[in-house]
Short mmCIF file of C-alpha atoms in Angstrom, two decimals:
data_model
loop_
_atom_site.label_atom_id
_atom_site.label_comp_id
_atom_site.label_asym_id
_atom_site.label_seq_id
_atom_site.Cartn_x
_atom_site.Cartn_y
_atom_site.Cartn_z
CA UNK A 1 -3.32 19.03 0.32
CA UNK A 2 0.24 18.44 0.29
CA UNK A 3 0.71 15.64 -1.44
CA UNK A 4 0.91 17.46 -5.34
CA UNK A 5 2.97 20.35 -3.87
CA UNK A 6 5.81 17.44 -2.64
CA UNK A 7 5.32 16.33 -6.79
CA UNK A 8 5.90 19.79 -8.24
CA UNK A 9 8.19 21.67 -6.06
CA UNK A 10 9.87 20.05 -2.84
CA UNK A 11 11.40 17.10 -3.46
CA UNK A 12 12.99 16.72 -6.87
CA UNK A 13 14.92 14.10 -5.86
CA UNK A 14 14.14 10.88 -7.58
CA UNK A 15 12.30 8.58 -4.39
CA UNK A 16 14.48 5.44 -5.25
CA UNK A 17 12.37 3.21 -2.59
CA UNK A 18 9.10 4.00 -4.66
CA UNK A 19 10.71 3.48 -7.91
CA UNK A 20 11.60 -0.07 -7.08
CA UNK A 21 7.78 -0.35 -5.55
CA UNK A 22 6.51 0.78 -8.79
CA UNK A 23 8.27 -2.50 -10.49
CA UNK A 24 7.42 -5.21 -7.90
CA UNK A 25 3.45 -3.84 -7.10
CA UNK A 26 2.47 -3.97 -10.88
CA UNK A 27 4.73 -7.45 -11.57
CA UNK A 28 3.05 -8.83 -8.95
CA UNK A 29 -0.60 -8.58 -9.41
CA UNK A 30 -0.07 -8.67 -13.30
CA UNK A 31 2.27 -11.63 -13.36
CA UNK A 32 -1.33 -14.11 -11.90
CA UNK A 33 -3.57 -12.07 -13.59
CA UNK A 34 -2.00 -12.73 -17.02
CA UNK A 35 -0.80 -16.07 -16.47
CA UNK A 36 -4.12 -17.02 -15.07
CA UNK A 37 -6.48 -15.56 -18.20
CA UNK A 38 -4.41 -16.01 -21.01
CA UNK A 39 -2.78 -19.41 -20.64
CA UNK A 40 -4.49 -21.49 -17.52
CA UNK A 41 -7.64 -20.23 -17.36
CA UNK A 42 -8.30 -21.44 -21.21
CA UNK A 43 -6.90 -24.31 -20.52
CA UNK A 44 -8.84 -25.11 -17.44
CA UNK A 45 -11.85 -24.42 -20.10
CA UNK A 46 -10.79 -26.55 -22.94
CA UNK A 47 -10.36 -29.68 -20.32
CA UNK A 48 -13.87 -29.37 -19.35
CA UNK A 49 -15.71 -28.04 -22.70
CA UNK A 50 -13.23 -28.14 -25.64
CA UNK A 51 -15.74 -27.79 -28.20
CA UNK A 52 -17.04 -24.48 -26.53
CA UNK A 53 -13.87 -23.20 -25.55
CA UNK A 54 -13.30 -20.07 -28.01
CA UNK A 55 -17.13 -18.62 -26.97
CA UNK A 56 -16.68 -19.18 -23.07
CA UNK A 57 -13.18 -17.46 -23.45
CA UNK A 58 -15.16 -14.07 -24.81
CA UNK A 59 -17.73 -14.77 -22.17
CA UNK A 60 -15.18 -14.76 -19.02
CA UNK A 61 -13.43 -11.82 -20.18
CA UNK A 62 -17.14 -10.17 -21.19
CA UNK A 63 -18.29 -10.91 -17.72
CA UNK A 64 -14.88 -10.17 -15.85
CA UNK A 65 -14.88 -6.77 -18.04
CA UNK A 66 -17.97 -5.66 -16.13
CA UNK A 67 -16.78 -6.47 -12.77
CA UNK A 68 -13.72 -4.73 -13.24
CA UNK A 69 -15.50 -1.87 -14.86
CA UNK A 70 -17.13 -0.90 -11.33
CA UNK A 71 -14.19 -2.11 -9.50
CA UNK A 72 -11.44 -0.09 -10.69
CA UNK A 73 -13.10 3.22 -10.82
CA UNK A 74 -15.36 2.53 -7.41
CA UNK A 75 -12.00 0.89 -5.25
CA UNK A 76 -9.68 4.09 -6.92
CA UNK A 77 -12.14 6.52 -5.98
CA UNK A 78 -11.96 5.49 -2.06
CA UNK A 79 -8.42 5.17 -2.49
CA UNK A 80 -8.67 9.37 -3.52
CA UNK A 81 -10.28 9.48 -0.03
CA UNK A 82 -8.67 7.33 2.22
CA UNK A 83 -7.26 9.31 5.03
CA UNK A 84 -5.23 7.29 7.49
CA UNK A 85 -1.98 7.00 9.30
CA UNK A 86 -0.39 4.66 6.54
CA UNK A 87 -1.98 7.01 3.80
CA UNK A 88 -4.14 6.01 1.40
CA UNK A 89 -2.63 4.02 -1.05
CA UNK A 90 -0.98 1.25 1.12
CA UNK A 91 -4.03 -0.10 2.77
CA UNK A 92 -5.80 -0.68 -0.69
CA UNK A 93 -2.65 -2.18 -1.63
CA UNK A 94 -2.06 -4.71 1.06
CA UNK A 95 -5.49 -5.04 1.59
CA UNK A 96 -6.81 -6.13 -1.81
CA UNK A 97 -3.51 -8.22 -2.29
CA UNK A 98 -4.54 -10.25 0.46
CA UNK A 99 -7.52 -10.80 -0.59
CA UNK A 100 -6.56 -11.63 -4.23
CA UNK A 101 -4.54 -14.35 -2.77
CA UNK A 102 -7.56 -16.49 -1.51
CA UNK A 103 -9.49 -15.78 -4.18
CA UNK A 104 -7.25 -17.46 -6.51
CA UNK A 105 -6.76 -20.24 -3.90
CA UNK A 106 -10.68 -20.91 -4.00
CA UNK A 107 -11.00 -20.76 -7.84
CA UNK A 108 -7.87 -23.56 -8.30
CA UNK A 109 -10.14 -25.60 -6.83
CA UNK A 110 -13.37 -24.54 -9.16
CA UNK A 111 -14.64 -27.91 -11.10
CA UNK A 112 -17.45 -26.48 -13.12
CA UNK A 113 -17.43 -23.08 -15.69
CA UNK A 114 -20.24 -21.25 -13.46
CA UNK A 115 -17.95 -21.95 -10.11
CA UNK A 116 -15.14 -20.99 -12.33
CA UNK A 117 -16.87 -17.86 -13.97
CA UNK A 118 -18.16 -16.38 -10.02
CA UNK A 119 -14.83 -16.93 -8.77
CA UNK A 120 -12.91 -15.16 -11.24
CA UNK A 121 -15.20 -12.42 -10.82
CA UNK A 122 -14.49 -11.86 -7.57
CA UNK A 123 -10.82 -11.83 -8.41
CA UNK A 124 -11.24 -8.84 -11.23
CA UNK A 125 -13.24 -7.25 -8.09
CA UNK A 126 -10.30 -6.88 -5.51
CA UNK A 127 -7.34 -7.10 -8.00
CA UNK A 128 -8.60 -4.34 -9.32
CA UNK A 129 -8.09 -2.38 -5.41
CA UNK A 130 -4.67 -3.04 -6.39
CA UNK A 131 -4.14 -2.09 -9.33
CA UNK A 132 -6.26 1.08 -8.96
CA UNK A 133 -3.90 2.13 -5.81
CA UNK A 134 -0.27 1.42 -7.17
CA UNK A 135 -0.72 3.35 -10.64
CA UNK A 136 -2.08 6.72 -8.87
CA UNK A 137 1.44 6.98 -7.33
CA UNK A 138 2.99 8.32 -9.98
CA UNK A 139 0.62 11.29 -10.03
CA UNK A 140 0.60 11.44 -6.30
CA UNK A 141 4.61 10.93 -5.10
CA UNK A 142 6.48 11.39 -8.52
CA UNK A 143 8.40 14.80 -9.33
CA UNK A 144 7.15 15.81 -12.59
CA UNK A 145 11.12 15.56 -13.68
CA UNK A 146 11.12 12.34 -12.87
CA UNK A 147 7.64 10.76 -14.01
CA UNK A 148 9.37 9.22 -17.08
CA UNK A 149 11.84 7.21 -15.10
CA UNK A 150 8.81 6.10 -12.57
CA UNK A 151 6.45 5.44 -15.51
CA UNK A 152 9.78 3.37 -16.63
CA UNK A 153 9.67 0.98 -13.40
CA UNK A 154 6.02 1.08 -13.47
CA UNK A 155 6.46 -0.58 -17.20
CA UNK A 156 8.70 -2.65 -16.08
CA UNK A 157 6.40 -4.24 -13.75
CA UNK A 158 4.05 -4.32 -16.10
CA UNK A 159 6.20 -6.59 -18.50
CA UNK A 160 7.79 -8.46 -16.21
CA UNK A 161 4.54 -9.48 -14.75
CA UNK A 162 2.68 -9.67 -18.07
CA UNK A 163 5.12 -11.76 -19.63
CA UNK A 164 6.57 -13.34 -16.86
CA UNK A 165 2.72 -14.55 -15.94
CA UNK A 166 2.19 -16.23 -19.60
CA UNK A 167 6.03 -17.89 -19.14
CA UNK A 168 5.05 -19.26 -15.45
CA UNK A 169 2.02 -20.45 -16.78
CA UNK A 170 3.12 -22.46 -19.82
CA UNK A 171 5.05 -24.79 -17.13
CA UNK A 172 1.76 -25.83 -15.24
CA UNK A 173 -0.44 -26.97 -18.22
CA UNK A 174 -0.42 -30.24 -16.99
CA UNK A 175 -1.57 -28.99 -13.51
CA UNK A 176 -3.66 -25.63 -13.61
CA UNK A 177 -4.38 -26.07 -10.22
CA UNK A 178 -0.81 -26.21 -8.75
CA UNK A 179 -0.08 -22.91 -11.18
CA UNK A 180 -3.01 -20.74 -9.83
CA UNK A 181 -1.59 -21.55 -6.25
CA UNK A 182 1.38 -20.39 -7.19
CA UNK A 183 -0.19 -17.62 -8.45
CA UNK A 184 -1.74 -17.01 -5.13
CA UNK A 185 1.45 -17.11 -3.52
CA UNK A 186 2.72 -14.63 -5.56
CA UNK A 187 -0.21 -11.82 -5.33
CA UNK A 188 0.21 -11.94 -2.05
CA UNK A 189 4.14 -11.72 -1.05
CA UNK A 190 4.44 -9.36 -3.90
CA UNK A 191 1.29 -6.82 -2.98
CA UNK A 192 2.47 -6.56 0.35
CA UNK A 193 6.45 -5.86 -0.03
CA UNK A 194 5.32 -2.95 -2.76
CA UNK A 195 3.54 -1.21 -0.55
CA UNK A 196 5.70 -1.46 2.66
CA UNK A 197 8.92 -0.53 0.19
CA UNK A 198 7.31 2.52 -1.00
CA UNK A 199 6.86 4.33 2.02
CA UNK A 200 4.03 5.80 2.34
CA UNK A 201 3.29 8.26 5.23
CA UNK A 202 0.15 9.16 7.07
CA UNK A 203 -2.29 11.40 5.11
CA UNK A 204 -4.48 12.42 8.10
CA UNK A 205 -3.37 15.82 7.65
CA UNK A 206 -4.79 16.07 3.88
CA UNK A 207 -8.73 17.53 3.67
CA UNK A 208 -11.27 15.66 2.32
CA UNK A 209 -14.33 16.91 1.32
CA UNK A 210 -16.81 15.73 3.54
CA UNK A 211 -19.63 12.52 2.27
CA UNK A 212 -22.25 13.20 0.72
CA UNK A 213 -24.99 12.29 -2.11
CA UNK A 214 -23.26 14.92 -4.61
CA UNK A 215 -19.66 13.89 -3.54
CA UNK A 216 -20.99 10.34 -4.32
CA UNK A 217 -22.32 11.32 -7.98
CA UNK A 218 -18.69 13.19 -8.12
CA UNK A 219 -16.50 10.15 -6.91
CA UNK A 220 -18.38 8.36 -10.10
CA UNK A 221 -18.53 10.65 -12.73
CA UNK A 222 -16.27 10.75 -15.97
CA UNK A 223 -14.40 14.07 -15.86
CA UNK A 224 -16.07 17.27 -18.24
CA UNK A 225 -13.43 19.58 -18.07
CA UNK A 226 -10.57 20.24 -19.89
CA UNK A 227 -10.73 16.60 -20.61
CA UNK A 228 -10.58 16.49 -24.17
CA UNK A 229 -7.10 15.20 -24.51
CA UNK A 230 -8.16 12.71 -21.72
CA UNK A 231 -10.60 10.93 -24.06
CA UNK A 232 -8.30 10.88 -27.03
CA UNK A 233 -5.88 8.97 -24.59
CA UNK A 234 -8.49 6.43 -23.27
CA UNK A 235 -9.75 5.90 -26.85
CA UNK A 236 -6.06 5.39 -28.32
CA UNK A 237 -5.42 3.06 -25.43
CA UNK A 238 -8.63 1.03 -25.67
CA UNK A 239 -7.62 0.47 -29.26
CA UNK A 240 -3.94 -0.47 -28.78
CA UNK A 241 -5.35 -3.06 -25.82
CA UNK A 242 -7.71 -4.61 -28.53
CA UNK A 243 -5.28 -4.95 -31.11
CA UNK A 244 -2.51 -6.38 -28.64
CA UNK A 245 -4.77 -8.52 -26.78
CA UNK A 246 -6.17 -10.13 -30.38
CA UNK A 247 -3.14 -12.21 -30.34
CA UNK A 248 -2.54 -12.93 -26.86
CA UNK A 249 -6.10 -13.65 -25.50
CA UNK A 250 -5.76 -16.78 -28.31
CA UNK A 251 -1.79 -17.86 -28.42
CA UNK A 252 -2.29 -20.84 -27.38
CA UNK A 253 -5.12 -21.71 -29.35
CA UNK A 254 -3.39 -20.15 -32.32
CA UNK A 255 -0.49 -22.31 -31.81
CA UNK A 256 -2.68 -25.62 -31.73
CA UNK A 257 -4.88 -24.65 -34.49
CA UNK A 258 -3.44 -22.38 -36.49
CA UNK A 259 0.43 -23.67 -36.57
CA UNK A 260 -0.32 -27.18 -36.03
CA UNK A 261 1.60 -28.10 -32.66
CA UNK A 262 0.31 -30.90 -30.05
CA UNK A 263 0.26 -29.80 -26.02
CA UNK A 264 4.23 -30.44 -25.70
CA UNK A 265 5.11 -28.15 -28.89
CA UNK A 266 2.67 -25.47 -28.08
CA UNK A 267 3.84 -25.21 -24.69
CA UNK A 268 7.61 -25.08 -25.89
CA UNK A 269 6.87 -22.11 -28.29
CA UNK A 270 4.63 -20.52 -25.44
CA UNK A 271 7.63 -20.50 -23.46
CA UNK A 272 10.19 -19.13 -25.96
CA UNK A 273 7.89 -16.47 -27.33
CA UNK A 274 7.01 -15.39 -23.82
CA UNK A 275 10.94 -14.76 -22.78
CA UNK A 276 11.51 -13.42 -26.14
CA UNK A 277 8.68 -10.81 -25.05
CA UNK A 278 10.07 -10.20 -21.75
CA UNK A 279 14.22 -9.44 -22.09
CA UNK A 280 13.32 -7.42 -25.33
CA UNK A 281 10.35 -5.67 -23.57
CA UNK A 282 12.17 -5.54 -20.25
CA UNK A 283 15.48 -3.77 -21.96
CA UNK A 284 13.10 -1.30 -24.08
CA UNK A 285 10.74 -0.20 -21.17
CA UNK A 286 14.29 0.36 -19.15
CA UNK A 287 15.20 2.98 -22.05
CA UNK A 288 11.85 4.55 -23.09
CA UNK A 289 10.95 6.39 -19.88
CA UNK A 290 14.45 7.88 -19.02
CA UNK A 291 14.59 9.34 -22.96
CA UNK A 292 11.23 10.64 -22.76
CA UNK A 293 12.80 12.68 -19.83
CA UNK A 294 15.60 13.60 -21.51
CA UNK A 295 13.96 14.46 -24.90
CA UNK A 296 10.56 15.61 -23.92
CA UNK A 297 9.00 13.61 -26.99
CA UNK A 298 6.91 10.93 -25.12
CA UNK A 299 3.68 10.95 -27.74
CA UNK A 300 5.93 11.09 -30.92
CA UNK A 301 7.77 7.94 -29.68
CA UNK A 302 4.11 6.06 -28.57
CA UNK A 303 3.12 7.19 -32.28
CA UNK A 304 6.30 5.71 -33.73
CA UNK A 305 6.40 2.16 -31.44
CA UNK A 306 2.64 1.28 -31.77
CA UNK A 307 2.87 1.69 -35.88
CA UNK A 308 5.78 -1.12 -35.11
CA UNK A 309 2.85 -3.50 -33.89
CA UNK A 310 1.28 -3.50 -37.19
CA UNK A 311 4.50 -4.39 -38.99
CA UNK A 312 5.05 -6.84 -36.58
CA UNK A 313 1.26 -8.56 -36.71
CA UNK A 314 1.72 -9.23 -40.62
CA UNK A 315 4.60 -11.63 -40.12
CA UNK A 316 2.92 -14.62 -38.44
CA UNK A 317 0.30 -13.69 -41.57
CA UNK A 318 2.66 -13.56 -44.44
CA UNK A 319 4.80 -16.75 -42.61
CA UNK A 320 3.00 -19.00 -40.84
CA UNK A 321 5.21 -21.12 -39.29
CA UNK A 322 7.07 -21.00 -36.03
CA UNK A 323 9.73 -18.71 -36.95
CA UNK A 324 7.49 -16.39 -38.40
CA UNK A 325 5.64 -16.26 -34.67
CA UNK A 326 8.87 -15.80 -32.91
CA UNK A 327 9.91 -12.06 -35.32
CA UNK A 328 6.50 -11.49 -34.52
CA UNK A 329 7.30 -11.84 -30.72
CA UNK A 330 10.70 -9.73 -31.62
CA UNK A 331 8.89 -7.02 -32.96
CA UNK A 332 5.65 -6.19 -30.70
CA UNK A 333 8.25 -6.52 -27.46
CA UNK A 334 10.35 -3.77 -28.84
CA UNK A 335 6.89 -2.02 -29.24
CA UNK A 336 5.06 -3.69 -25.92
CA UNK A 337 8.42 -2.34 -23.75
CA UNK A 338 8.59 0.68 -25.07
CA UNK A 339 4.75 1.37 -24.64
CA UNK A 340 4.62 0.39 -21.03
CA UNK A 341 6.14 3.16 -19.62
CA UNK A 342 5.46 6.00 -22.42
CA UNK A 343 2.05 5.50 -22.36
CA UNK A 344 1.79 6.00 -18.45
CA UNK A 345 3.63 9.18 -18.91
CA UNK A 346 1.08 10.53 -20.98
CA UNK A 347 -2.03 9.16 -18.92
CA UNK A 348 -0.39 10.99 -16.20
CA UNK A 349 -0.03 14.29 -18.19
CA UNK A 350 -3.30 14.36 -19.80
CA UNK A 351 -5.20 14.09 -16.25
CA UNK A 352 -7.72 16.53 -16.25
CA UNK A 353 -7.53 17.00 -11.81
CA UNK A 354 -4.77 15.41 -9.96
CA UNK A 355 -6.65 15.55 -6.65
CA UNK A 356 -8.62 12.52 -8.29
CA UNK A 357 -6.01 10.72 -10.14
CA UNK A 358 -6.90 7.27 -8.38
CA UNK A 359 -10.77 7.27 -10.20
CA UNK A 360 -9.63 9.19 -13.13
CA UNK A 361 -6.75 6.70 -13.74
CA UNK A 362 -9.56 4.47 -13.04
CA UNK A 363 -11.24 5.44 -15.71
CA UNK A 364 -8.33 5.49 -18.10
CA UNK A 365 -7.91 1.70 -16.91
CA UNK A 366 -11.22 1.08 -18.91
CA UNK A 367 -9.16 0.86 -21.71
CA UNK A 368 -7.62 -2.30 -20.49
CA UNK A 369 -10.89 -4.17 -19.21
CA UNK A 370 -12.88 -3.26 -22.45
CA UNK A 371 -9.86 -3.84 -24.34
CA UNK A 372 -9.39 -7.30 -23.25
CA UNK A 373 -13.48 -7.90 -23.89
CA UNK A 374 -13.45 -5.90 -27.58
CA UNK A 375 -10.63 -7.82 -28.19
CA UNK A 376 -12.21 -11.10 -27.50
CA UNK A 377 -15.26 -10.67 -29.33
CA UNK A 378 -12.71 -9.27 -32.63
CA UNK A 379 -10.93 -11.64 -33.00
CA UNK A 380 -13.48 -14.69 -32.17
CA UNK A 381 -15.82 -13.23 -34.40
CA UNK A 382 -12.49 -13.04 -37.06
CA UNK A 383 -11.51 -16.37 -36.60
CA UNK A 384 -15.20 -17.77 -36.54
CA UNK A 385 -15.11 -15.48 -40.37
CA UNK A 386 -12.32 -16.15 -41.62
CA UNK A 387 -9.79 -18.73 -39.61
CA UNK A 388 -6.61 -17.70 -37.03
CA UNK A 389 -4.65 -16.19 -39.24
CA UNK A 390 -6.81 -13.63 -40.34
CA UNK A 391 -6.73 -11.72 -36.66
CA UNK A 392 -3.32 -10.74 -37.66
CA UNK A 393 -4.64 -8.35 -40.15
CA UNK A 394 -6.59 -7.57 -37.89
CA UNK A 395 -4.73 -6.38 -35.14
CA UNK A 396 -2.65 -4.41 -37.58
CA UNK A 397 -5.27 -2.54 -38.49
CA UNK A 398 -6.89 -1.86 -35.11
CA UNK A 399 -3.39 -0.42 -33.73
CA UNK A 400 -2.85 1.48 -36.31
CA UNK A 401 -5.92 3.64 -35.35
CA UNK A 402 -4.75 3.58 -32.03
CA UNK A 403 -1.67 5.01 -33.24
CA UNK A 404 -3.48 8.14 -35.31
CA UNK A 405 -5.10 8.94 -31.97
CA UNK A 406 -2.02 9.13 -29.49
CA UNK A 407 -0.92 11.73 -32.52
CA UNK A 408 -3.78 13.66 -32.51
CA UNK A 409 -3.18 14.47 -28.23
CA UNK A 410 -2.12 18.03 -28.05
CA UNK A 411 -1.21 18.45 -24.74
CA UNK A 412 1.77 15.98 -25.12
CA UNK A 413 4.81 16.79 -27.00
#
């Protein structure tokens, strides 16, 4: 197979055209994704059953977690052995992104929660092709001198799309249909673009071991060896999803409930917080990947911006009032930025078999599916306990355990 020999030895040029792929692919099935569960999808729910709305939040990212589960390992492991004259990245890519698109189109029009629940389903399903596809790249096409700049665009797309996603949304409260359209549109331009731009080539050339009933038990298992600092990673970045995802999963119902603002104010703040998030994040992300590179350090500086979360989640605690929300914001998109591209550096590092970095990737992308669901169920059973402003604490406390773990990864300087 040639494709690790072109990351290691023969090209240590940095692939520009890929780079800028690795910020529009991730931007642009992140920026519906987000936009879609954290601000209109709840929104959507509260108009038809506002007195349920917190429990049928944790039950559409319980049942979405599941779906995505299968999805992201299954759809990455055929990626792994996809074999065609475009390679075998791009056609997940374009393929999945097309699909996304009329996905969303059908749920905008979705009237009831079960309608709502199937559709959005089948979104996690083929979003996650996408997703799956574009983050094996960087173990696939990245020179190992440059992963830290790559891992940089890649988190840049990330919190563009992330935090761009939660900023679109705010401005279509009044009309969650028109927004997921939007959405649509977006999935869809975006998907396709990435792939063309990165240039993939045909992979007919690479071997592939041939089908069979112990290939299929392979394609599905976990890895078992030398894997140990591959657990410690998926463990530390299940946790950090959890405690990040506390906050988010509930911001608007935190600014309603717990800070007191009607539909106009709440959407205001929404909109503030969510490009405070971004141009920190954005600016942060840009510098974390390309000084990982250049200092070799990219665990010690994951340690050191994740401990900044749970500084940042005690503000809103201590002060809760509007300003004390937007140093909160400050803080965890220094931290979120940062993270976005550091983090993929070390997923990349601590893979136990490149050859398989689509379904092992996969696998690491478990911590953001059960992330989003543990974080659900923490802080709605929290703020069933003990109110909103208790999943602060929270959060602080989670990510600080997250941030003992990415320490304790030996592989990783």
């Amino acid at each position: 197979m040639t494709s690790n020999a072109d990351v290691t030895n023969a090209d240590e040029r940095l692939p520009w055209r890929l780079v800028v792929s690795l910020v529009i692919g991730p931007a642009s099935w992140l920026l519906p994704h987000q936009g879609a569960i954290a601000t209109l999808l709840p929104q959507k729910i509260s108009e038809i059953d506002p007195v349920n709305k917190v429990p049928l939040v944790m039950m559409f990212s319980t049942v979405a977690m599941i779906v995505a589960l299968f999805s992201n390992i299954a759809l990455g492991a055929c990626s792994d052995r996809t074999r065609t004259r475009f390679g075998k990245r791009k056609p997940w890519i374009i393929g999945c992104s097309i699909l996304s698109c009329l996905v969303l189109l059908i749920y905008s029009r979705a009237e009831t929660i079960p309608v709502m629940l199937a559709w959005w389903c089948v979104y996690e399903f083929v979003v996650n092709g996408v997703a799956a596809a574009i983050v094996a790249q960087l173990s696939d096409r990245v020179p190992a001198r440059w992963r830290g700049t790559a891992s940089s665009a890649y988190g840049l797309g990330q919190t563009i799309g992330g935090q761009a996603g939660i900023l679109v949304a705010a401005q279509f409260l009044g009309d969650v249909t028109l927004g997921v359209e939007v959405f649509a549109a977006i999935a869809l331009i975006g998907g396709v673009v990435s792939a063309l731009l990165a240039g993939e080539r045909s992979n007919l050339h690479e071997p592939v071991a041939p089908f069979s009933k112990r290939e299929l038990v392979t394609m599905s298992m976990f890895p078992t060896r030398n894997a140990t600092d591959f657990y410690k990673t998926l463990a530390a970045r299940f946790l950090l999803v959890v405690g990040s995802s506390m906050v988010s999963n509930y911001m608007l119902y935190i600014l309603q409930d717990y800070l007191g603002l009607d539909q106009a104010g709440a959407q205001r703040l929404l909109s503030v917080n969510s490009s405070i998030t971004l141009i920190i994040g954005l600016v942060c992300c840009l510098v974390a990947g390309p000084l990982a590179d250049r200092i070799g350090r990219p665990k010690q500086l994951a340690v050191a911006t994740t401990g900044m979360i749970a500084v940042g989640a005690l503000v809103p605690f201590v002060f809760p009032t509007p300003a004390g929300l937007i140093v909160f914001s400050i803080i965890v998109g220094i931290a979120t930025g940062a993270n976005s591209s550091l983090i993929q550096i070390i997923s990349v590092i601590v893979l136990p078999n490149p050859e398989a970095a689509a379904k092992d990737l996969g696998f690491l992308n478990l911590a953001n599916t059960l992330g989003g669901v543990g974080a659900s169920f923490v802080a709605a059973s929290v703020i069933g306990q003990f109110g909103y402003g208790a999943v602060f604490v929270a959060q602080a406390v989670v990510v600080l355990l997250s941030s003992a773990l990415f320490y304790s990864i030996k592989r990783v300087r």
